[in-house]
Amino acid sequence: NILAEVHIQLLPYYLKRLEPDGVLLLSGIIQERLSMIQSKISALDWVVTHVRSQGEWVCLSAIRERRKAKRST
């Protein structure tokens, strides 16, 4: 397992490497570190879409935040 703090350091790299419609999956995260990871993902304009837990372990998925396109008049 990779520590949550290491995932946080690697998040910009992960997100840069994903295709625009790619899904980020992180697992093996200890429950008490989940909010820290979610905050960093949100700060990078990504959205956590699913969280699953089993005991103290968590898996999550995230996608790019969809921005509404500006309408031209």
Coordinates of C-alpha atoms in Angstrom, one line a residue:
N1 CA 0.0 0.0 0.0
I2 CA 1.1 3.6 -0.7
L3 CA 0.6 6.0 2.2
A4 CA -2.0 8.7 1.8
E5 CA 0.7 11.4 2.1
V6 CA 2.5 9.8 -0.9
H7 CA -0.7 9.7 -2.9
I8 CA -1.2 13.4 -2.2
Q9 CA 2.3 14.2 -3.4
L10 CA 1.7 12.1 -6.6
L11 CA -1.8 13.4 -7.3
P12 CA -0.7 16.1 -9.8
Y13 CA 1.3 13.5 -11.7
Y14 CA -1.6 11.0 -11.7
L15 CA -4.0 13.6 -13.0
K16 CA -1.7 14.9 -15.6
R17 CA -1.2 11.4 -17.0
L18 CA -5.0 10.5 -17.2
E19 CA -7.0 11.1 -20.3
P20 CA -9.6 13.9 -20.1
D21 CA -12.4 11.4 -19.5
G22 CA -10.2 9.1 -17.3
V23 CA -11.0 7.9 -13.9
L24 CA -8.6 8.0 -11.0
L25 CA -8.8 5.0 -8.6
L26 CA -7.0 5.0 -5.3
S27 CA -7.2 2.1 -2.9
G28 CA -5.5 0.9 0.3
I29 CA -6.2 4.2 2.0
I30 CA -6.7 4.2 5.8
Q31 CA -10.2 5.6 6.7
E32 CA -8.7 8.4 8.9
R33 CA -6.8 9.8 5.9
L34 CA -9.8 9.9 3.5
S35 CA -10.8 13.5 4.1
M36 CA -7.2 14.6 3.5
I37 CA -7.1 12.9 0.1
Q38 CA -10.6 14.2 -0.8
S39 CA -9.6 17.8 0.0
K40 CA -6.5 17.6 -2.2
I41 CA -8.5 16.0 -5.1
S42 CA -11.1 18.8 -4.8
A43 CA -8.4 21.5 -4.7
L44 CA -7.1 20.1 -8.1
D45 CA -10.6 20.5 -9.7
W46 CA -11.4 16.9 -9.5
V47 CA -14.5 15.3 -8.0
V48 CA -14.7 12.1 -5.9
T49 CA -17.4 10.0 -7.4
H50 CA -17.4 6.9 -5.3
V51 CA -16.0 5.8 -1.9
R52 CA -16.1 2.2 -0.7
S53 CA -14.8 1.0 2.5
Q54 CA -14.1 -2.3 4.1
G55 CA -13.1 -2.1 7.8
E56 CA -10.5 0.7 8.1
W57 CA -9.6 0.5 4.4
V58 CA -11.0 2.8 1.7
C59 CA -11.0 2.8 -2.1
L60 CA -12.2 5.9 -4.1
S61 CA -12.7 7.0 -7.6
A62 CA -12.5 10.6 -9.0
I63 CA -13.1 12.3 -12.3
R64 CA -12.3 15.8 -13.7
E65 CA -14.8 18.4 -12.6
R66 CA -17.1 19.2 -15.5
R67 CA -17.2 22.9 -16.1
K68 CA -20.3 24.3 -17.8
A69 CA -19.4 25.6 -21.3
K70 CA -19.9 29.3 -21.8
R71 CA -22.7 30.1 -24.2
S72 CA -22.2 32.5 -26.9
T73 CA -25.1 34.7 -27.8

